[in-house]
Short mmCIF file of the C-alpha atoms (twelve columns), coordinates in Angstrom:
data_MODEL
# 
_entry.id   MODEL 
# 
loop_
_atom_site.group_PDB 
_atom_site.id 
_atom_site.type_symbol 
_atom_site.label_atom_id 
_atom_site.label_alt_id 
_atom_site.label_comp_id 
_atom_site.label_asym_id 
_atom_site.label_seq_id 
_atom_site.Cartn_x 
_atom_site.Cartn_y 
_atom_site.Cartn_z 
_atom_site.pdbx_PDB_model_num 
ATOM 1   C CA . UNK A 1   121.816 92.253  100.597 1 
ATOM 2   C CA . UNK A 2   122.860 89.751  97.428  1 
ATOM 3   C CA . UNK A 3   125.330 91.011  95.045  1 
ATOM 4   C CA . UNK A 4   126.064 90.434  91.350  1 
ATOM 5   C CA . UNK A 5   129.314 89.089  92.033  1 
ATOM 6   C CA . UNK A 6   132.299 89.514  94.606  1 
ATOM 7   C CA . UNK A 7   135.959 89.703  93.858  1 
ATOM 8   C CA . UNK A 8   138.958 89.903  96.263  1 
ATOM 9   C CA . UNK A 9   141.103 92.815  97.059  1 
ATOM 10  C CA . UNK A 10  144.081 92.829  95.036  1 
ATOM 11  C CA . UNK A 11  147.135 91.677  97.044  1 
ATOM 12  C CA . UNK A 12  148.905 94.627  97.052  1 
ATOM 13  C CA . UNK A 13  146.270 96.525  98.381  1 
ATOM 14  C CA . UNK A 14  145.337 94.175  101.018 1 
ATOM 15  C CA . UNK A 15  148.814 94.343  101.981 1 
ATOM 16  C CA . UNK A 16  148.708 97.934  102.399 1 
ATOM 17  C CA . UNK A 17  145.776 97.625  104.538 1 
ATOM 18  C CA . UNK A 18  147.288 94.880  106.775 1 
ATOM 19  C CA . UNK A 19  150.674 96.701  107.053 1 
ATOM 20  C CA . UNK A 20  148.487 100.110 108.355 1 
ATOM 21  C CA . UNK A 21  145.927 98.291  110.315 1 
ATOM 22  C CA . UNK A 22  145.141 100.456 113.349 1 
ATOM 23  C CA . UNK A 23  142.272 100.912 115.374 1 
ATOM 24  C CA . UNK A 24  142.236 103.600 117.673 1 
ATOM 25  C CA . UNK A 25  140.646 102.521 121.066 1 
ATOM 26  C CA . UNK A 26  141.696 99.168  120.646 1 
ATOM 27  C CA . UNK A 27  144.144 98.128  123.572 1 
ATOM 28  C CA . UNK A 28  145.104 94.857  122.158 1 
ATOM 29  C CA . UNK A 29  145.521 91.481  124.228 1 
ATOM 30  C CA . UNK A 30  148.026 88.749  123.983 1 
ATOM 31  C CA . UNK A 31  147.776 87.568  120.397 1 
ATOM 32  C CA . UNK A 32  148.562 83.720  121.324 1 
ATOM 33  C CA . UNK A 33  145.007 83.725  123.339 1 
ATOM 34  C CA . UNK A 34  142.648 85.926  121.153 1 
ATOM 35  C CA . UNK A 35  139.163 86.277  122.471 1 
ATOM 36  C CA . UNK A 36  136.368 85.175  120.039 1 
ATOM 37  C CA . UNK A 37  133.720 87.649  119.371 1 
ATOM 38  C CA . UNK A 38  130.494 86.386  117.243 1 
ATOM 39  C CA . UNK A 39  129.451 88.454  114.115 1 
ATOM 40  C CA . UNK A 40  126.343 87.752  113.311 1 
ATOM 41  C CA . UNK A 41  125.690 88.480  109.315 1 
ATOM 42  C CA . UNK A 42  124.140 87.815  106.418 1 
ATOM 43  C CA . UNK A 43  125.044 85.242  103.443 1 
ATOM 44  C CA . UNK A 44  126.206 87.813  101.560 1 
ATOM 45  C CA . UNK A 45  129.359 88.711  103.948 1 
ATOM 46  C CA . UNK A 46  132.874 88.652  102.220 1 
ATOM 47  C CA . UNK A 47  136.162 90.015  103.790 1 
ATOM 48  C CA . UNK A 48  139.234 89.499  103.220 1 
ATOM 49  C CA . UNK A 49  141.254 86.571  105.233 1 
ATOM 50  C CA . UNK A 50  144.255 88.765  105.938 1 
ATOM 51  C CA . UNK A 51  142.307 91.972  107.035 1 
ATOM 52  C CA . UNK A 52  140.620 89.793  109.818 1 
ATOM 53  C CA . UNK A 53  143.920 88.363  110.888 1 
ATOM 54  C CA . UNK A 54  145.460 91.775  110.858 1 
ATOM 55  C CA . UNK A 55  142.547 93.103  113.072 1 
ATOM 56  C CA . UNK A 56  142.912 90.004  115.364 1 
ATOM 57  C CA . UNK A 57  146.833 90.288  115.724 1 
ATOM 58  C CA . UNK A 58  146.395 94.087  116.566 1 
ATOM 59  C CA . UNK A 59  143.369 93.742  118.652 1 
ATOM 60  C CA . UNK A 60  143.653 90.609  120.557 1 
ATOM 61  C CA . UNK A 61  140.001 89.527  118.848 1 
ATOM 62  C CA . UNK A 62  139.081 86.758  116.707 1 
ATOM 63  C CA . UNK A 63  135.942 87.398  114.871 1 
ATOM 64  C CA . UNK A 64  133.872 84.094  114.213 1 
ATOM 65  C CA . UNK A 65  131.542 84.917  111.228 1 
ATOM 66  C CA . UNK A 66  127.666 83.311  111.606 1 
ATOM 67  C CA . UNK A 67  125.587 83.651  108.851 1 
ATOM 68  C CA . UNK A 68  121.769 83.761  108.986 1 
ATOM 69  C CA . UNK A 69  120.625 83.988  105.478 1 
ATOM 70  C CA . UNK A 70  119.228 87.381  103.872 1 
ATOM 71  C CA . UNK A 71  118.549 90.720  105.551 1 
ATOM 72  C CA . UNK A 72  115.174 89.716  106.352 1 
ATOM 73  C CA . UNK A 73  116.343 86.128  108.047 1 
ATOM 74  C CA . UNK A 74  119.080 87.864  109.822 1 
ATOM 75  C CA . UNK A 75  116.658 90.123  111.626 1 
ATOM 76  C CA . UNK A 76  113.978 87.591  112.212 1 
ATOM 77  C CA . UNK A 77  116.787 85.412  113.590 1 
ATOM 78  C CA . UNK A 78  118.165 88.516  116.076 1 
ATOM 79  C CA . UNK A 79  114.532 89.140  117.226 1 
ATOM 80  C CA . UNK A 80  113.742 85.498  117.993 1 
ATOM 81  C CA . UNK A 81  116.641 85.269  120.341 1 
ATOM 82  C CA . UNK A 82  116.842 88.340  121.746 1 
ATOM 83  C CA . UNK A 83  116.756 87.070  125.249 1 
ATOM 84  C CA . UNK A 84  119.529 84.528  124.511 1 
ATOM 85  C CA . UNK A 85  121.590 86.262  121.744 1 
ATOM 86  C CA . UNK A 86  123.167 84.101  119.429 1 
ATOM 87  C CA . UNK A 87  126.349 86.330  119.078 1 
ATOM 88  C CA . UNK A 88  127.852 89.728  120.421 1 
ATOM 89  C CA . UNK A 89  127.917 91.945  116.964 1 
ATOM 90  C CA . UNK A 90  125.183 92.027  114.467 1 
ATOM 91  C CA . UNK A 91  126.304 93.722  110.712 1 
ATOM 92  C CA . UNK A 92  123.683 93.572  107.926 1 
ATOM 93  C CA . UNK A 93  120.516 94.817  109.132 1 
ATOM 94  C CA . UNK A 94  119.442 96.978  106.319 1 
ATOM 95  C CA . UNK A 95  117.229 99.921  106.364 1 
ATOM 96  C CA . UNK A 96  114.337 98.303  105.329 1 
ATOM 97  C CA . UNK A 97  114.294 95.998  108.334 1 
ATOM 98  C CA . UNK A 98  116.201 98.546  110.951 1 
ATOM 99  C CA . UNK A 99  112.955 99.643  112.324 1 
ATOM 100 C CA . UNK A 100 111.893 96.165  113.354 1 
ATOM 101 C CA . UNK A 101 115.140 95.347  114.923 1 
ATOM 102 C CA . UNK A 102 114.888 98.626  116.943 1 
ATOM 103 C CA . UNK A 103 111.491 98.410  118.096 1 
ATOM 104 C CA . UNK A 104 112.652 95.000  119.196 1 
ATOM 105 C CA . UNK A 105 115.360 96.399  121.655 1 
ATOM 106 C CA . UNK A 106 117.854 93.668  119.589 1 
ATOM 107 C CA . UNK A 107 120.711 96.519  120.224 1 
ATOM 108 C CA . UNK A 108 122.336 98.350  122.818 1 
ATOM 109 C CA . UNK A 109 123.523 102.199 122.552 1 
ATOM 110 C CA . UNK A 110 127.188 102.359 121.372 1 
ATOM 111 C CA . UNK A 111 128.625 105.743 119.700 1 
ATOM 112 C CA . UNK A 112 132.117 104.525 117.628 1 
ATOM 113 C CA . UNK A 113 134.580 107.244 117.706 1 
ATOM 114 C CA . UNK A 114 134.710 105.781 113.870 1 
ATOM 115 C CA . UNK A 115 130.866 107.041 113.641 1 
ATOM 116 C CA . UNK A 116 131.654 110.816 112.855 1 
ATOM 117 C CA . UNK A 117 134.163 109.759 109.741 1 
ATOM 118 C CA . UNK A 118 131.072 109.641 107.420 1 
ATOM 119 C CA . UNK A 119 128.229 106.647 108.851 1 
ATOM 120 C CA . UNK A 120 126.084 109.374 110.765 1 
ATOM 121 C CA . UNK A 121 124.890 110.802 107.741 1 
ATOM 122 C CA . UNK A 122 122.737 107.637 107.641 1 
ATOM 123 C CA . UNK A 123 121.690 107.562 111.364 1 
ATOM 124 C CA . UNK A 124 118.224 106.124 111.522 1 
ATOM 125 C CA . UNK A 125 118.381 105.735 115.481 1 
ATOM 126 C CA . UNK A 126 118.872 108.794 118.126 1 
ATOM 127 C CA . UNK A 127 120.076 106.273 120.719 1 
ATOM 128 C CA . UNK A 128 122.870 105.444 118.330 1 
ATOM 129 C CA . UNK A 129 122.190 101.712 118.635 1 
ATOM 130 C CA . UNK A 130 123.033 101.128 114.513 1 
ATOM 131 C CA . UNK A 131 126.138 102.318 112.781 1 
ATOM 132 C CA . UNK A 132 126.151 102.483 109.224 1 
ATOM 133 C CA . UNK A 133 128.152 100.468 107.137 1 
ATOM 134 C CA . UNK A 134 128.129 100.477 103.975 1 
ATOM 135 C CA . UNK A 135 125.270 101.570 101.316 1 
ATOM 136 C CA . UNK A 136 123.781 100.397 98.157  1 
ATOM 137 C CA . UNK A 137 120.933 100.950 95.697  1 
ATOM 138 C CA . UNK A 138 118.120 98.515  94.474  1 
ATOM 139 C CA . UNK A 139 117.194 99.763  91.021  1 
ATOM 140 C CA . UNK A 140 116.027 97.931  87.542  1 
ATOM 141 C CA . UNK A 141 118.755 96.365  85.624  1 
ATOM 142 C CA . UNK A 142 118.523 95.690  81.904  1 
ATOM 143 C CA . UNK A 143 120.510 93.865  79.246  1 
ATOM 144 C CA . UNK A 144 121.599 96.707  77.134  1 
ATOM 145 C CA . UNK A 145 122.587 93.732  74.392  1 
ATOM 146 C CA . UNK A 146 119.224 92.596  74.037  1 
ATOM 147 C CA . UNK A 147 117.234 95.871  73.671  1 
ATOM 148 C CA . UNK A 148 120.148 96.950  70.731  1 
ATOM 149 C CA . UNK A 149 119.679 93.626  69.244  1 
ATOM 150 C CA . UNK A 150 115.542 93.558  69.088  1 
ATOM 151 C CA . UNK A 151 115.818 97.378  68.032  1 
ATOM 152 C CA . UNK A 152 113.340 98.258  71.175  1 
ATOM 153 C CA . UNK A 153 114.567 101.285 73.017  1 
ATOM 154 C CA . UNK A 154 115.421 100.694 76.418  1 
ATOM 155 C CA . UNK A 155 113.101 101.419 79.270  1 
ATOM 156 C CA . UNK A 156 113.794 103.772 81.828  1 
ATOM 157 C CA . UNK A 157 111.480 104.592 84.599  1 
ATOM 158 C CA . UNK A 158 108.979 103.183 86.642  1 
ATOM 159 C CA . UNK A 159 106.274 103.741 84.073  1 
ATOM 160 C CA . UNK A 160 108.158 102.566 81.211  1 
ATOM 161 C CA . UNK A 161 108.120 98.930  82.864  1 
ATOM 162 C CA . UNK A 162 104.042 98.919  82.459  1 
ATOM 163 C CA . UNK A 163 104.696 99.749  78.316  1 
ATOM 164 C CA . UNK A 164 103.367 96.752  76.136  1 
ATOM 165 C CA . UNK A 165 106.624 97.065  74.456  1 
ATOM 166 C CA . UNK A 166 108.172 95.296  77.990  1 
ATOM 167 C CA . UNK A 167 105.434 92.690  78.126  1 
ATOM 168 C CA . UNK A 168 106.886 89.230  79.393  1 
ATOM 169 C CA . UNK A 169 110.649 90.588  79.887  1 
ATOM 170 C CA . UNK A 170 110.778 91.694  83.879  1 
ATOM 171 C CA . UNK A 171 111.191 89.601  86.527  1 
ATOM 172 C CA . UNK A 172 111.455 90.414  90.380  1 
ATOM 173 C CA . UNK A 173 111.765 89.101  93.632  1 
ATOM 174 C CA . UNK A 174 109.020 88.521  95.952  1 
ATOM 175 C CA . UNK A 175 109.200 91.246  98.804  1 
ATOM 176 C CA . UNK A 176 107.535 88.581  101.390 1 
ATOM 177 C CA . UNK A 177 110.851 86.620  100.749 1 
ATOM 178 C CA . UNK A 178 113.479 88.786  99.422  1 
ATOM 179 C CA . UNK A 179 115.324 91.847  100.747 1 
ATOM 180 C CA . UNK A 180 115.815 93.876  97.023  1 
ATOM 181 C CA . UNK A 181 112.399 92.509  96.635  1 
ATOM 182 C CA . UNK A 182 110.748 94.131  99.807  1 
ATOM 183 C CA . UNK A 183 113.178 97.252  98.865  1 
ATOM 184 C CA . UNK A 184 111.676 97.565  95.285  1 
ATOM 185 C CA . UNK A 185 108.515 97.334  96.415  1 
ATOM 186 C CA . UNK A 186 109.014 100.414 99.034  1 
ATOM 187 C CA . UNK A 187 110.752 102.323 96.048  1 
ATOM 188 C CA . UNK A 188 107.170 101.993 94.282  1 
ATOM 189 C CA . UNK A 189 105.331 102.997 97.321  1 
ATOM 190 C CA . UNK A 190 107.891 105.983 97.491  1 
ATOM 191 C CA . UNK A 191 107.353 107.097 93.958  1 
ATOM 192 C CA . UNK A 192 103.647 105.880 93.791  1 
ATOM 193 C CA . UNK A 193 102.433 106.780 97.383  1 
ATOM 194 C CA . UNK A 194 100.140 104.608 99.749  1 
ATOM 195 C CA . UNK A 195 97.221  105.034 97.445  1 
ATOM 196 C CA . UNK A 196 98.906  104.346 94.007  1 
ATOM 197 C CA . UNK A 197 101.341 101.358 94.305  1 
ATOM 198 C CA . UNK A 198 98.942  98.860  93.969  1 
ATOM 199 C CA . UNK A 199 97.757  100.195 90.919  1 
ATOM 200 C CA . UNK A 200 101.446 100.311 89.429  1 
ATOM 201 C CA . UNK A 201 101.544 96.422  90.380  1 
ATOM 202 C CA . UNK A 202 98.448  95.643  88.748  1 
ATOM 203 C CA . UNK A 203 99.611  97.135  85.539  1 
ATOM 204 C CA . UNK A 204 102.937 95.342  86.127  1 
ATOM 205 C CA . UNK A 205 101.432 91.786  86.580  1 
ATOM 206 C CA . UNK A 206 99.377  92.735  83.678  1 
ATOM 207 C CA . UNK A 207 102.364 93.262  81.619  1 
ATOM 208 C CA . UNK A 208 103.601 89.905  82.229  1 
ATOM 209 C CA . UNK A 209 105.691 90.339  85.537  1 
ATOM 210 C CA . UNK A 210 107.369 87.312  86.659  1 
ATOM 211 C CA . UNK A 211 107.893 87.167  90.420  1 
ATOM 212 C CA . UNK A 212 110.197 84.381  92.199  1 
ATOM 213 C CA . UNK A 213 111.265 83.933  95.626  1 
ATOM 214 C CA . UNK A 214 115.227 85.257  95.761  1 
ATOM 215 C CA . UNK A 215 117.760 87.719  94.050  1 
ATOM 216 C CA . UNK A 216 120.212 84.219  93.032  1 
ATOM 217 C CA . UNK A 217 117.136 83.023  91.023  1 
ATOM 218 C CA . UNK A 218 115.938 86.602  89.238  1 
ATOM 219 C CA . UNK A 219 119.781 87.188  88.275  1 
ATOM 220 C CA . UNK A 220 121.452 84.257  87.659  1 
ATOM 221 C CA . UNK A 221 118.515 81.965  86.314  1 
ATOM 222 C CA . UNK A 222 115.813 84.252  84.924  1 
ATOM 223 C CA . UNK A 223 118.135 87.589  83.705  1 
ATOM 224 C CA . UNK A 224 119.169 87.530  80.291  1 
ATOM 225 C CA . UNK A 225 122.348 89.845  80.849  1 
ATOM 226 C CA . UNK A 226 124.343 86.988  83.671  1 
ATOM 227 C CA . UNK A 227 125.874 84.714  83.340  1 
ATOM 228 C CA . UNK A 228 122.780 82.327  83.619  1 
ATOM 229 C CA . UNK A 229 121.608 83.538  80.128  1 
ATOM 230 C CA . UNK A 230 117.845 83.693  81.224  1 
ATOM 231 C CA . UNK A 231 115.019 84.717  79.248  1 
ATOM 232 C CA . UNK A 232 114.185 87.989  80.727  1 
ATOM 233 C CA . UNK A 233 116.250 91.381  80.158  1 
ATOM 234 C CA . UNK A 234 114.926 93.009  83.001  1 
ATOM 235 C CA . UNK A 235 115.515 92.526  86.491  1 
ATOM 236 C CA . UNK A 236 115.339 94.134  89.966  1 
ATOM 237 C CA . UNK A 237 119.185 94.007  91.204  1 
ATOM 238 C CA . UNK A 238 121.471 96.586  92.231  1 
ATOM 239 C CA . UNK A 239 123.209 99.839  90.630  1 
ATOM 240 C CA . UNK A 240 126.534 98.580  91.392  1 
ATOM 241 C CA . UNK A 241 125.339 95.129  89.570  1 
ATOM 242 C CA . UNK A 242 126.697 96.308  85.884  1 
ATOM 243 C CA . UNK A 243 130.406 96.488  87.288  1 
ATOM 244 C CA . UNK A 244 130.073 92.356  87.619  1 
ATOM 245 C CA . UNK A 245 129.062 92.764  84.221  1 
ATOM 246 C CA . UNK A 246 132.464 94.234  82.144  1 
ATOM 247 C CA . UNK A 247 132.242 92.947  78.795  1 
ATOM 248 C CA . UNK A 248 136.088 92.319  77.108  1 
ATOM 249 C CA . UNK A 249 135.822 95.524  75.795  1 
ATOM 250 C CA . UNK A 250 135.952 96.972  79.312  1 
ATOM 251 C CA . UNK A 251 132.283 98.132  78.794  1 
ATOM 252 C CA . UNK A 252 129.431 96.899  81.325  1 
ATOM 253 C CA . UNK A 253 126.695 94.734  79.387  1 
ATOM 254 C CA . UNK A 254 124.043 95.903  81.609  1 
ATOM 255 C CA . UNK A 255 122.530 99.121  83.045  1 
ATOM 256 C CA . UNK A 256 120.872 100.002 86.032  1 
ATOM 257 C CA . UNK A 257 117.772 102.419 85.639  1 
ATOM 258 C CA . UNK A 258 118.926 105.014 88.062  1 
ATOM 259 C CA . UNK A 259 115.536 106.361 88.227  1 
ATOM 260 C CA . UNK A 260 114.208 103.345 89.997  1 
ATOM 261 C CA . UNK A 261 116.367 103.225 92.615  1 
ATOM 262 C CA . UNK A 262 115.679 102.660 96.189  1 
ATOM 263 C CA . UNK A 263 118.626 103.198 98.709  1 
ATOM 264 C CA . UNK A 264 119.538 100.452 101.208 1 
ATOM 265 C CA . UNK A 265 122.053 100.851 104.145 1 
ATOM 266 C CA . UNK A 266 123.195 97.946  105.983 1 
ATOM 267 C CA . UNK A 267 123.878 98.737  109.657 1 
ATOM 268 C CA . UNK A 268 125.886 96.975  112.682 1 
ATOM 269 C CA . UNK A 269 125.377 97.055  116.289 1 
ATOM 270 C CA . UNK A 270 126.180 95.754  119.694 1 
ATOM 271 C CA . UNK A 271 123.471 93.093  120.585 1 
ATOM 272 C CA . UNK A 272 121.930 93.768  123.836 1 
ATOM 273 C CA . UNK A 273 122.893 90.706  126.535 1 
ATOM 274 C CA . UNK A 274 125.593 89.435  124.683 1 
ATOM 275 C CA . UNK A 275 128.730 88.041  126.404 1 
ATOM 276 C CA . UNK A 276 131.237 90.293  124.714 1 
ATOM 277 C CA . UNK A 277 130.097 93.950  124.992 1 
ATOM 278 C CA . UNK A 278 133.300 95.522  125.115 1 
ATOM 279 C CA . UNK A 279 134.969 93.807  122.511 1 
ATOM 280 C CA . UNK A 280 131.860 93.884  120.434 1 
ATOM 281 C CA . UNK A 281 132.356 97.406  120.486 1 
ATOM 282 C CA . UNK A 282 135.868 97.105  118.989 1 
ATOM 283 C CA . UNK A 283 134.670 95.247  116.093 1 
ATOM 284 C CA . UNK A 284 132.173 97.734  114.897 1 
ATOM 285 C CA . UNK A 285 134.926 100.161 115.083 1 
ATOM 286 C CA . UNK A 286 136.682 97.693  113.130 1 
ATOM 287 C CA . UNK A 287 133.744 97.889  110.242 1 
ATOM 288 C CA . UNK A 288 133.854 101.444 110.011 1 
ATOM 289 C CA . UNK A 289 137.425 101.609 109.937 1 
ATOM 290 C CA . UNK A 290 139.412 102.606 106.514 1 
ATOM 291 C CA . UNK A 291 141.202 99.262  106.927 1 
ATOM 292 C CA . UNK A 292 137.538 97.645  106.448 1 
ATOM 293 C CA . UNK A 293 135.853 100.132 104.924 1 
ATOM 294 C CA . UNK A 294 138.054 99.896  101.419 1 
ATOM 295 C CA . UNK A 295 136.965 96.153  101.327 1 
ATOM 296 C CA . UNK A 296 133.462 96.412  101.205 1 
ATOM 297 C CA . UNK A 297 133.082 97.586  97.368  1 
ATOM 298 C CA . UNK A 298 135.432 94.982  95.676  1 
ATOM 299 C CA . UNK A 299 134.088 92.073  98.319  1 
ATOM 300 C CA . UNK A 300 130.603 92.658  98.864  1 
ATOM 301 C CA . UNK A 301 129.505 95.280  95.863  1 
ATOM 302 C CA . UNK A 302 128.620 98.090  98.216  1 
ATOM 303 C CA . UNK A 303 129.658 101.841 98.829  1 
ATOM 304 C CA . UNK A 304 131.395 102.404 102.220 1 
ATOM 305 C CA . UNK A 305 129.729 104.523 104.173 1 
ATOM 306 C CA . UNK A 306 132.861 105.888 105.354 1 
ATOM 307 C CA . UNK A 307 133.921 109.207 103.634 1 
ATOM 308 C CA . UNK A 308 136.813 109.619 101.456 1 
ATOM 309 C CA . UNK A 309 137.547 105.883 100.627 1 
ATOM 310 C CA . UNK A 310 138.513 104.815 97.399  1 
ATOM 311 C CA . UNK A 311 136.380 102.903 94.941  1 
ATOM 312 C CA . UNK A 312 137.701 100.140 92.678  1 
ATOM 313 C CA . UNK A 313 138.617 101.294 89.137  1 
ATOM 314 C CA . UNK A 314 135.568 101.413 86.571  1 
ATOM 315 C CA . UNK A 315 132.941 101.820 89.478  1 
ATOM 316 C CA . UNK A 316 132.213 105.963 88.296  1 
ATOM 317 C CA . UNK A 317 131.687 104.351 84.896  1 
ATOM 318 C CA . UNK A 318 129.698 100.785 85.687  1 
ATOM 319 C CA . UNK A 319 128.195 101.494 89.235  1 
ATOM 320 C CA . UNK A 320 127.545 105.528 89.700  1 
ATOM 321 C CA . UNK A 321 125.726 105.991 92.651  1 
ATOM 322 C CA . UNK A 322 122.192 107.114 91.875  1 
ATOM 323 C CA . UNK A 323 121.867 110.829 93.143  1 
ATOM 324 C CA . UNK A 324 117.918 110.902 94.272  1 
ATOM 325 C CA . UNK A 325 117.115 107.361 94.933  1 
ATOM 326 C CA . UNK A 326 113.788 106.872 96.451  1 
ATOM 327 C CA . UNK A 327 113.802 106.327 100.246 1 
ATOM 328 C CA . UNK A 328 110.985 105.948 103.212 1 
ATOM 329 C CA . UNK A 329 111.025 106.982 106.726 1 
ATOM 330 C CA . UNK A 330 112.302 104.095 109.338 1 
ATOM 331 C CA . UNK A 331 108.973 104.883 111.172 1 
ATOM 332 C CA . UNK A 332 106.975 104.629 108.040 1 
ATOM 333 C CA . UNK A 333 108.289 101.419 107.123 1 
ATOM 334 C CA . UNK A 334 107.594 99.976  110.469 1 
ATOM 335 C CA . UNK A 335 104.089 100.831 110.449 1 
ATOM 336 C CA . UNK A 336 103.200 99.863  107.018 1 
ATOM 337 C CA . UNK A 337 105.916 96.945  105.955 1 
ATOM 338 C CA . UNK A 338 103.644 94.129  106.822 1 
ATOM 339 C CA . UNK A 339 100.684 95.287  105.745 1 
ATOM 340 C CA . UNK A 340 101.903 96.255  102.280 1 
ATOM 341 C CA . UNK A 341 103.410 92.804  101.768 1 
ATOM 342 C CA . UNK A 342 100.127 91.058  102.796 1 
ATOM 343 C CA . UNK A 343 98.709  93.520  99.838  1 
ATOM 344 C CA . UNK A 344 100.955 92.931  97.454  1 
ATOM 345 C CA . UNK A 345 100.559 88.775  98.036  1 
ATOM 346 C CA . UNK A 346 96.983  89.519  97.255  1 
ATOM 347 C CA . UNK A 347 97.993  91.029  94.390  1 
ATOM 348 C CA . UNK A 348 100.783 89.033  93.075  1 
ATOM 349 C CA . UNK A 349 99.956  85.737  94.105  1 
ATOM 350 C CA . UNK A 350 95.854  85.832  94.888  1 
# 
């Protein structure tokens, strides 16, 4: 996932996390000679160094982070290197790509003792090879000030986006090159069905939809509601993005259209064939722990998968979690993903 903005957990919060860092099942090693576990992840990984250092002191495990692009690029790299894994544990495979990683046997079975605190709600594998770490929702976002200034009603639904009032106002990411782009495509498949989604995209194209390769370009360069102040007031981003666009009055300048959201869950798992299996399991435990989970919203702008984790102030207003996001079964995604992307290319790029 790409986030709109990342902030650092308040110093007092981090201090409390460090003081309380204790994980069940970790035995600890000599802190003078920590074992290094390589965590393969996406480019949006961000965690407070103080919390990572506390985990290292407590467990004797040093986490070395290896970033591999977005969720799609990460999945591809793990599949291509599964015979000789480039790390020990992976985080950031999301629900749009999880079925591919599971089909390719990238991960080995492991059920964390922390999983029953909430992550099992998002299980996609009866073999428990993946554990849910966080979740977010890809949604259409709008620049509310643009519509107020122009006297144009704000769009609210998928159908509204094809209305002539919004011609040449929307930008979206390509599902062939972008994780949120793929999630938005899957959302339209869920909304309109396998027989109807292509007609919907044909209407979007006729209404002046612009497509770009990735989230950075769409949100920070094309979207008028971001710091880039681009020309288009409608963008595919995240339900949490408005929390990054708080004005001087304490209110978000942008809105997520909660009827257009597709649920993304990010997972972690122990890489099959890795050299540090037992220690990799401890890292998965850490990612599901209270100590790490309380950092994910402030640092990576996603919701924690663990239940009972406090969210940053203002999220209830600026970044409410959609109550009925679109979803598709992993098996259906696996069966249709490549065909849908190819059909999308024909429609939008042909």
